Short mmCIF file of C-alpha atoms in Angstrom, two decimals:
data_model
loop_
_atom_site.label_atom_id
_atom_site.label_comp_id
_atom_site.label_asym_id
_atom_site.label_seq_id
_atom_site.Cartn_x
_atom_site.Cartn_y
_atom_site.Cartn_z
CA MET A 1 -7.96 -24.02 16.63
CA ALA A 2 -8.52 -25.01 13.02
CA THR A 3 -5.88 -24.09 10.49
CA LYS A 4 -6.10 -23.10 6.88
CA TYR A 5 -3.52 -22.65 4.15
CA VAL A 6 -3.22 -19.20 2.62
CA CYS A 7 -0.52 -18.79 -0.04
CA ASN A 8 1.10 -21.98 1.23
CA ILE A 9 1.22 -20.63 4.77
CA ALA A 10 -0.16 -22.65 7.64
CA ILE A 11 -1.82 -20.05 9.86
CA ASN A 12 -4.93 -20.12 11.98
CA ASP A 13 -8.25 -18.79 10.77
CA THR A 14 -8.11 -15.83 13.13
CA THR A 15 -4.84 -14.48 11.78
CA SER A 16 -5.89 -15.14 8.19
CA SER A 17 -9.12 -13.17 8.62
CA GLN A 18 -7.35 -10.39 10.51
CA ILE A 19 -4.94 -9.95 7.60
CA LYS A 20 -7.86 -9.61 5.17
CA TYR A 21 -9.38 -6.81 7.24
CA CYS A 22 -6.00 -5.12 7.61
CA ARG A 23 -5.38 -5.16 3.87
CA ILE A 24 -8.74 -3.53 3.21
CA LEU A 25 -8.05 -0.77 5.74
CA CYS A 26 -4.57 -0.16 4.35
CA VAL A 27 -5.65 -0.08 0.72
CA TYR A 28 -8.49 2.32 1.50
CA PHE A 29 -6.14 4.84 3.11
CA MET A 30 -3.47 4.24 0.44
CA ILE A 31 -5.83 5.17 -2.38
CA ILE A 32 -7.75 7.97 -0.70
CA VAL A 33 -4.64 10.14 -0.47
CA HIS A 34 -4.15 9.82 -4.24
CA LEU A 35 -7.44 11.41 -5.18
CA PRO A 36 -7.04 14.42 -7.50
CA PRO A 37 -6.24 17.21 -6.99
CA TYR A 38 -3.99 15.50 -4.43
CA ILE A 39 -5.11 17.13 -1.25
CA SER A 40 -1.63 16.98 0.28
CA ASP A 41 -0.32 19.46 -2.32
CA ALA A 42 -3.43 21.42 -3.26
CA HIS A 43 -4.09 24.90 -1.95
CA ILE A 44 -7.12 24.09 0.17
CA PRO A 45 -9.32 26.16 2.51
CA ALA A 46 -8.91 25.83 6.28
CA PHE A 47 -12.10 23.78 6.24
CA PHE A 48 -10.15 20.89 4.68
CA PHE A 49 -7.09 21.13 6.91
CA PRO A 50 -8.28 18.52 9.48
CA ILE A 51 -9.18 16.15 6.63
CA LYS A 52 -5.70 16.50 5.19
CA ILE A 53 -4.13 15.80 8.60
CA VAL A 54 -6.23 12.73 9.41
CA PHE A 55 -6.44 11.03 6.02
CA TYR A 56 -3.09 11.96 4.52
CA ASP A 57 -0.52 12.99 7.11
CA VAL A 58 -1.51 10.32 9.66
CA PHE A 59 -3.45 7.33 8.34
CA GLY A 60 -2.40 7.60 4.70
CA ARG A 61 1.32 7.72 5.40
CA ALA A 62 1.14 4.72 7.74
CA SER A 63 -0.83 2.47 5.40
CA VAL A 64 2.14 1.49 3.20
CA THR A 65 4.30 0.56 6.17
CA ALA A 66 1.47 -1.47 7.71
CA MET A 67 1.14 -3.40 4.45
CA SER A 68 4.91 -3.91 4.42
CA PHE A 69 4.73 -5.36 7.92
CA VAL A 70 2.00 -7.82 6.91
CA SER A 71 4.00 -8.81 3.81
CA GLY A 72 7.05 -9.55 5.94
CA PHE A 73 4.94 -11.55 8.38
CA LEU A 74 3.51 -13.69 5.58
CA ILE A 75 6.71 -14.21 3.64
CA TYR A 76 8.48 -15.56 6.72
CA PHE A 77 6.12 -18.55 6.73
CA SER A 78 6.43 -18.88 2.96
CA LEU A 79 10.16 -19.38 3.42
CA LEU A 80 9.38 -22.42 5.55
CA GLU A 81 7.46 -24.01 2.68
CA LEU A 82 9.06 -22.70 -0.52
CA SER A 83 12.57 -22.30 -1.91
CA TRP A 84 14.03 -18.84 -2.45
CA ASN A 85 13.80 -19.29 -6.23
CA LYS A 86 10.09 -20.06 -6.11
CA ILE A 87 9.39 -17.10 -3.86
CA VAL A 88 11.24 -14.69 -6.16
CA VAL A 89 9.44 -16.02 -9.25
CA ARG A 90 6.05 -15.82 -7.54
CA ARG A 91 6.68 -12.32 -6.21
CA PHE A 92 7.92 -11.15 -9.62
CA LYS A 93 4.75 -12.50 -11.18
CA LYS A 94 2.58 -11.02 -8.43
CA LEU A 95 4.26 -7.63 -8.06
CA ILE A 96 6.48 -6.61 -10.96
CA ILE A 97 4.43 -7.81 -13.95
CA PRO A 98 1.18 -6.02 -12.97
CA MET A 99 3.15 -2.97 -11.82
CA ALA A 100 4.78 -2.77 -15.26
CA PHE A 101 1.42 -3.26 -16.98
CA TRP A 102 -0.29 -0.46 -15.07
CA ASN A 103 2.71 1.85 -15.47
CA PHE A 104 2.55 1.26 -19.23
CA ALA A 105 -1.21 1.86 -19.12
CA MET A 106 -0.58 5.18 -17.35
CA ILE A 107 1.88 6.21 -20.07
CA VAL A 108 -0.65 5.39 -22.80
CA PHE A 109 -3.40 7.18 -20.89
CA SER A 110 -1.23 10.28 -20.43
CA ILE A 111 -0.38 10.41 -24.14
CA ILE A 112 -4.08 10.11 -25.06
CA VAL A 113 -4.98 12.93 -22.65
CA PHE A 114 -2.28 15.15 -24.19
CA LEU A 115 -3.27 14.40 -27.78
CA PHE A 116 -7.00 14.93 -27.30
CA LEU A 117 -7.17 17.46 -24.47
CA GLY A 118 -3.79 19.16 -24.62
CA ARG A 119 -3.18 18.54 -20.91
CA THR A 120 0.13 17.18 -19.67
CA LEU A 121 0.05 14.71 -16.80
CA PRO A 122 3.18 13.91 -14.74
CA ALA A 123 3.64 10.57 -16.50
CA TYR A 124 3.66 12.29 -19.90
CA GLU A 125 6.13 14.94 -18.75
CA ASN A 126 8.52 12.26 -17.48
CA VAL A 127 8.23 10.10 -20.59
CA ARG A 128 8.74 13.04 -22.93
CA ALA A 129 12.08 13.79 -21.26
CA LEU A 130 13.34 10.19 -21.43
CA ASN A 131 14.66 7.91 -24.14
CA LEU A 132 13.24 4.44 -24.86
CA HIS A 133 15.74 2.71 -22.54
CA GLU A 134 14.89 5.02 -19.63
CA ILE A 135 11.16 4.67 -20.24
CA LEU A 136 11.41 0.89 -20.08
CA PHE A 137 13.64 0.57 -17.01
CA ASN A 138 12.54 3.65 -15.07
CA SER A 139 8.97 4.63 -15.93
CA ILE A 140 7.71 1.08 -16.46
CA PHE A 141 9.85 -1.07 -14.13
CA SER A 142 10.64 1.72 -11.66
CA LEU A 143 14.30 0.87 -11.20
CA ASN A 144 14.99 4.45 -10.14
CA ASN A 145 11.79 4.96 -8.13
CA LEU A 146 10.21 7.12 -10.86
CA ALA A 147 7.34 4.92 -11.98
CA ALA A 148 4.93 6.37 -14.52
CA SER A 149 2.19 5.76 -11.99
CA GLY A 150 3.88 7.20 -8.93
CA THR A 151 1.46 5.55 -6.54
CA LEU A 152 2.84 2.13 -7.56
CA SER A 153 6.47 2.95 -6.74
CA PHE A 154 6.40 1.18 -3.39
CA ILE A 155 5.77 -2.17 -5.17
CA ARG A 156 9.32 -2.09 -6.48
CA ASP A 157 10.68 -1.78 -2.93
CA LEU A 158 8.40 -4.54 -1.70
CA PHE A 159 9.72 -6.87 -4.39
CA VAL A 160 13.32 -6.09 -3.41
CA CYS A 161 12.43 -6.91 0.20
CA SER A 162 11.11 -10.26 -0.99
CA VAL A 163 14.31 -10.96 -2.93
CA ILE A 164 16.50 -10.38 0.14
CA SER A 165 14.07 -12.13 2.51
CA THR A 166 16.16 -15.33 2.63
CA PRO A 167 19.37 -13.79 4.02
CA LEU A 168 17.18 -11.59 6.21
CA ALA A 169 15.44 -14.65 7.64
CA PHE A 170 18.85 -16.24 8.24
CA LEU A 171 19.86 -13.25 10.35
CA ILE A 172 16.52 -13.05 12.16
CA LYS A 173 16.66 -16.70 13.20
CA ARG A 174 20.00 -16.03 14.88
CA PHE A 175 19.73 -12.48 16.14
CA SER A 176 15.97 -11.88 16.36
CA TRP A 177 15.09 -8.32 17.47
CA PHE A 178 18.72 -7.19 17.19
CA VAL A 179 18.28 -7.27 13.40
CA ILE A 180 15.67 -4.51 13.69
CA ALA A 181 18.02 -2.45 15.86
CA ALA A 182 20.78 -2.85 13.26
CA LEU A 183 18.47 -1.87 10.40
CA LEU A 184 17.32 1.20 12.32
CA ILE A 185 20.93 2.30 12.78
CA ILE A 186 21.60 1.91 9.05
CA TYR A 187 18.36 3.72 8.18
CA LEU A 188 19.12 6.66 10.48
CA THR A 189 22.82 7.03 9.73
CA ILE A 190 23.42 5.83 6.17
CA SER A 191 20.64 4.78 3.77
CA PHE A 192 19.20 1.73 2.05
CA GLU A 193 19.20 3.50 -1.32
CA PRO A 194 19.35 2.55 -4.11
CA ILE A 195 18.51 -0.99 -3.00
CA VAL A 196 15.34 0.18 -1.26
CA PHE A 197 14.20 3.77 -1.77
CA ARG A 198 11.76 3.83 1.15
CA GLY A 199 13.70 2.69 4.18
CA SER A 200 10.61 2.49 6.37
CA ILE A 201 9.21 -0.23 4.07
CA PHE A 202 12.30 -2.38 4.65
CA ILE A 203 12.23 -1.73 8.41
CA PHE A 204 8.60 -2.79 8.78
CA PHE A 205 8.97 -5.70 6.38
CA ALA A 206 11.79 -7.05 8.55
CA LEU A 207 9.75 -6.32 11.68
CA GLY A 208 6.93 -8.45 10.28
CA MET A 209 9.36 -11.33 9.81
CA VAL A 210 10.62 -11.00 13.39
CA VAL A 211 7.07 -10.98 14.76
CA ALA A 212 6.30 -14.08 12.68
CA GLN A 213 9.23 -15.89 14.26
CA GLU A 214 8.98 -14.67 17.84
CA ILE A 215 5.21 -14.27 18.28
CA GLY A 216 3.51 -16.07 15.40
CA HIS A 217 0.26 -14.08 15.42
CA LEU A 218 -0.93 -10.49 14.98
CA LYS A 219 -3.15 -10.00 18.00
CA VAL A 220 -2.14 -6.78 19.80
CA SER A 221 -1.55 -7.12 23.53
CA THR A 222 -3.18 -4.84 26.12
CA LEU A 223 0.16 -3.19 26.84
CA LEU A 224 0.81 -2.40 23.18
CA ARG A 225 -2.75 -1.12 22.84
CA CYS A 226 -2.21 1.35 25.67
CA ILE A 227 1.10 2.45 24.15
CA TYR A 228 -0.21 3.05 20.64
CA VAL A 229 -3.26 4.94 21.93
CA VAL A 230 -0.98 7.31 23.84
CA VAL A 231 1.35 7.68 20.85
CA ILE A 232 -1.55 8.39 18.47
CA CYS A 233 -2.77 11.12 20.81
CA VAL A 234 0.72 12.64 20.71
CA VAL A 235 0.77 12.27 16.92
CA PHE A 236 -2.44 14.23 16.48
CA ALA A 237 -1.22 16.88 18.89
CA ILE A 238 1.94 17.28 16.80
CA GLU A 239 0.13 17.24 13.45
CA PHE A 240 -2.29 19.92 14.62
CA GLY A 241 0.58 22.07 15.85
CA LEU A 242 0.20 21.65 19.61
CA PHE A 243 3.57 19.91 20.07
CA SER A 244 6.81 19.87 18.08
CA GLU A 245 8.19 16.86 16.23
CA PHE A 246 10.98 14.85 17.84
CA TYR A 247 13.69 12.43 16.77
CA MET A 248 12.37 9.36 14.89
CA TYR A 249 8.87 10.83 15.05
CA ASP A 250 7.90 9.59 11.58
CA LEU A 251 8.81 5.96 12.32
CA LEU A 252 7.00 6.10 15.65
CA LYS A 253 3.92 7.51 13.97
CA ARG A 254 3.92 4.78 11.36
CA ALA A 255 4.40 2.07 13.99
CA ALA A 256 1.55 3.38 16.16
CA ILE A 257 -0.91 3.65 13.27
CA GLY A 258 0.19 0.23 12.02
CA LEU A 259 -0.63 -1.26 15.43
CA PHE A 260 -3.97 0.52 15.32
CA PHE A 261 -4.74 -1.01 11.91
CA LEU A 262 -3.88 -4.48 13.20
CA ASP A 263 -5.89 -4.02 16.38
CA LEU A 264 -8.89 -2.56 14.55
CA SER A 265 -8.74 -5.44 12.07
CA PHE A 266 -8.88 -7.94 14.91
CA TYR A 267 -11.85 -6.08 16.44
CA LEU A 268 -13.74 -5.93 13.14
CA MET A 269 -13.09 -9.61 12.52
CA THR A 270 -14.19 -10.83 15.95
CA VAL A 271 -17.02 -8.40 16.73
CA LEU A 272 -18.59 -7.15 13.52
CA LYS A 273 -17.82 -10.16 11.31
CA ILE A 274 -18.60 -8.35 8.06
CA ARG A 275 -19.55 -10.97 5.50
CA MET A 276 -18.40 -9.01 2.43
CA VAL A 277 -14.78 -9.00 3.60
CA ASP A 278 -13.77 -12.11 1.64
CA SER A 279 -15.00 -10.69 -1.67
CA PHE A 280 -13.38 -7.29 -1.06
CA SER A 281 -10.17 -8.86 0.18
CA GLY A 282 -9.69 -10.62 -3.13
CA ALA A 283 -10.09 -7.31 -4.95
CA THR A 284 -7.81 -5.10 -2.84
CA TYR A 285 -4.69 -5.56 -4.96
CA LEU A 286 -6.46 -4.72 -8.22
CA ILE A 287 -8.13 -1.77 -6.47
CA TYR A 288 -4.69 -0.44 -5.63
CA LEU A 289 -3.13 -1.17 -9.03
CA SER A 290 -5.91 0.52 -11.02
CA HIS A 291 -6.94 3.41 -8.79
CA ASP A 292 -4.55 6.03 -10.19
CA ILE A 293 -5.93 5.91 -13.73
CA ALA A 294 -9.50 5.42 -12.53
CA PHE A 295 -9.37 8.43 -10.20
CA MET A 296 -7.92 10.67 -12.92
CA ILE A 297 -10.75 9.74 -15.25
CA LEU A 298 -13.38 10.29 -12.56
CA TRP A 299 -11.78 13.61 -11.62
CA GLY A 300 -12.05 14.70 -15.25
CA VAL A 301 -15.74 13.80 -15.25
CA TRP A 302 -16.20 15.69 -11.96
CA ASN A 303 -14.52 18.76 -13.50
CA ILE A 304 -16.99 18.73 -16.38
CA PHE A 305 -20.15 18.43 -14.31
CA VAL A 306 -19.18 20.05 -11.00
CA GLY A 307 -15.95 22.01 -11.39
CA LYS A 308 -12.30 22.11 -10.30
CA ASP A 309 -12.72 24.18 -7.15
CA ILE A 310 -12.12 22.55 -3.77
CA THR A 311 -15.37 23.42 -2.04
CA PRO A 312 -17.38 21.51 0.60
CA VAL A 313 -19.12 19.58 -2.18
CA TYR A 314 -15.72 18.07 -3.04
CA LEU A 315 -16.12 15.94 0.09
CA LEU A 316 -18.63 13.82 -1.84
CA PHE A 317 -15.91 13.04 -4.37
CA PHE A 318 -13.27 12.56 -1.69
CA PHE A 319 -15.19 10.04 0.41
CA LEU A 320 -17.46 8.30 -2.10
CA VAL A 321 -15.08 7.63 -5.00
CA PRO A 322 -12.67 5.35 -3.06
CA LEU A 323 -15.56 3.37 -1.57
CA SER A 324 -17.25 3.14 -4.96
CA TRP A 325 -14.06 1.85 -6.53
CA PHE A 326 -14.04 -1.05 -4.07
CA PHE A 327 -17.48 -2.14 -5.33
CA VAL A 328 -16.63 -1.57 -9.00
CA VAL A 329 -13.42 -3.62 -8.90
CA LYS A 330 -15.12 -6.36 -6.89
CA HIS A 331 -17.52 -6.86 -9.79
CA LEU A 332 -14.86 -6.37 -12.46
CA LEU A 333 -13.03 -9.40 -11.06
CA ARG A 334 -15.96 -11.56 -12.11
CA ILE A 335 -15.35 -10.46 -15.70
CA PHE A 336 -11.55 -10.58 -15.59
CA LYS A 337 -11.54 -14.20 -14.50
CA PHE A 338 -12.67 -15.13 -18.03
CA LEU A 339 -9.53 -13.58 -19.52
CA PRO A 340 -6.68 -15.85 -20.68
CA ALA A 341 -4.24 -16.73 -17.92
CA PHE A 342 -1.56 -14.40 -19.32
CA GLY A 343 -4.01 -11.49 -19.34
CA GLN A 344 -4.96 -12.11 -15.73
CA VAL A 345 -1.32 -12.14 -14.66
CA LEU A 346 -0.74 -8.87 -16.50
CA ILE A 347 -3.67 -7.15 -14.83
CA PHE A 348 -3.49 -8.40 -11.24
CA GLY A 349 -0.58 -10.81 -10.93
CA LYS A 350 -2.30 -14.16 -10.72
CA VAL A 351 -4.81 -16.45 -12.36
CA ARG A 352 -8.26 -16.44 -10.77
CA GLY A 353 -10.14 -18.59 -13.29
#
């Protein structure tokens, strides 16, 4: 099979394309749960309860861990080609710089909203209670997991995973799957905080590295497919109140949905072969970085012309806005590539010119 190089990783075309599809699926579910008025917290009619379960409690929660798994899978091969120093510099440029830029943008946006509309957004409330030092290191760089744009907080953990990927790879090469068992014990008995605030991200990142070493591809076997289908059925039964939760339920749910994302990505790649995937794949990171501010603005416009109430018509906003943002950002990239290199790195972590 032909090979291609993606981010200095020698992988086959099948795995490369599968990862593109998986990223699109993950980003879609990551952003849809952040639509105002944040359906997970809003007082919503029973009509919306199944939507909350499916899109937030199940698929939304698993999307971050699925992305963490893919990141671990990819970085394992990067370690074969690049030094630790180069990986850290590249990941800082790719993750931390744009995260800081969009956190700062959220702070500015929140101040503008307060000054002109008198409304206080969470970012403004946090900043108002902090001094300049805390704003810089906490709200902008998220050292304490309190980013101004809360939806970007996981990027900080992903960067930390990248920083410790070299010693992690050293352990994985010698102990393989036992590393995952050890990390699970730490996660369930102690904590990874404050090194990593979301332990599941670290677990799945490490799992991706183990799969890269031991398996080398992301195609889901028939056995695993049968297992995750059964687990997902159990998950929905629990989420809809038919069964009770059990020990390590959350991790099992995330693993099952992550396998589903990978399997569905392989199916979409091999059967449907959607031609627009390449263009959307290149836009997924910017879609994620910018969606928080964009959705707040669009929600404000919706309030003016439609209203704040969560009625059936809200479904138009809920389903169409995330899809529309994919198309908008895809075209914005054509404009952003004419920006100076520094500006491109600020906005989406790399130069596309």
